[in-house]
C-alpha atoms as one frame of an Amber mdcrd trajectory, in Angstrom:
protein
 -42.709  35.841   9.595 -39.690  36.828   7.488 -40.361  40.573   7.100 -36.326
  41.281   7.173 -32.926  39.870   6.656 -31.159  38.570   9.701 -28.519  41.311
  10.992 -25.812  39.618   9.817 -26.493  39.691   6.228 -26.805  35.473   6.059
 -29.684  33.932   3.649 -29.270  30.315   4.681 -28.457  28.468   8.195 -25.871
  26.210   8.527 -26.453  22.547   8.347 -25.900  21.159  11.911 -24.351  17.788
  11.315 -21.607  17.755   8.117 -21.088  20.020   5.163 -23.177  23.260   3.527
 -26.206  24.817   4.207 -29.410  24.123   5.561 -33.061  25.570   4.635 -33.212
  29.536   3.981 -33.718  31.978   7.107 -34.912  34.960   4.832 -37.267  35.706
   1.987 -33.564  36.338  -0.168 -32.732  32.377   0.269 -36.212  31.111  -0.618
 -36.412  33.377  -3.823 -32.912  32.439  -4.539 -34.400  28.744  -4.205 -37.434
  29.316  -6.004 -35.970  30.858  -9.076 -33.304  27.946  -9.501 -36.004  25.436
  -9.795 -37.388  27.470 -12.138 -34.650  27.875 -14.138 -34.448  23.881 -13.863
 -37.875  23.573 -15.037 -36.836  25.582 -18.156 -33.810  23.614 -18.736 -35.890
  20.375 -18.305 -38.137  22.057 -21.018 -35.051  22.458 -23.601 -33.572  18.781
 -22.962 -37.526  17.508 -24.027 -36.818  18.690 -27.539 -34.646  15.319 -28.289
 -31.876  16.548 -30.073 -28.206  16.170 -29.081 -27.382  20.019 -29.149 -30.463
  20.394 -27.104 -29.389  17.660 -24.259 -25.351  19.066 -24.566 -26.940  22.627
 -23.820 -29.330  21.634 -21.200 -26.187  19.987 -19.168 -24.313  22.726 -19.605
 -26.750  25.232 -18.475 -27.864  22.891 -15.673 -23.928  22.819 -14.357 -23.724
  26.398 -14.823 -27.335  27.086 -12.449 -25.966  24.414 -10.316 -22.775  26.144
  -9.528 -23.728  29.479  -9.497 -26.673  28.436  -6.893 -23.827  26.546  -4.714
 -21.321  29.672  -4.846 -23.929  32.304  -3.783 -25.698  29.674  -0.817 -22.447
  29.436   0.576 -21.578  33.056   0.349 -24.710  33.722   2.210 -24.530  30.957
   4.635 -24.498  31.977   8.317 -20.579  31.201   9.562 -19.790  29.509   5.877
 -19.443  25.916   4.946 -17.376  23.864   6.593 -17.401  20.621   8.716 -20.171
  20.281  11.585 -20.447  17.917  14.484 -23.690  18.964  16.024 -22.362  21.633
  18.299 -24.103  25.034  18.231 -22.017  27.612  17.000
């Protein structure tokens, strides 16, 4: 099904109507995918233990997987992110 990446290099397709990316095109996006929900998993882990350092730290790591997910999807977003209407590009 996904033995290689698409020629030009993109993990993700574009989403057709608005803003970012849609689900992954290559085995690169879904492993990208798969290992920040695992790192979520582990930061829901570490906000369970109850204390306030714990929750600060699990809020900041969660921002920091967050963004770091968000920077490298839209690197590796066919055509980058930007405004759709629904055309085809």
């Amino acid at each position: 099904m996904m033995d290689k990446a698409p020629e030009d290099g993109a993990w993700f397709a574009p989403k057709r109507f608005g803003y970012g990316a849609s689900w992954p095109i290559a085995w690169q996006g879904w492993l990208l995918m798969a290992c920040y929900f695992g790192v979520l998993g582990g930061i829901a882990l570490l906000d369970k233990t109850g204390t306030i350092g714990g929750r600060a730290g699990a809020f900041t790591l969660f921002l920091l997987a967050t963004g770091l997910f968000l920077v490298i999807a839209a690197r590796r977003t066919r055509g980058g992110w930007k405004w759709r209407w629904g055309e085809r590009d």
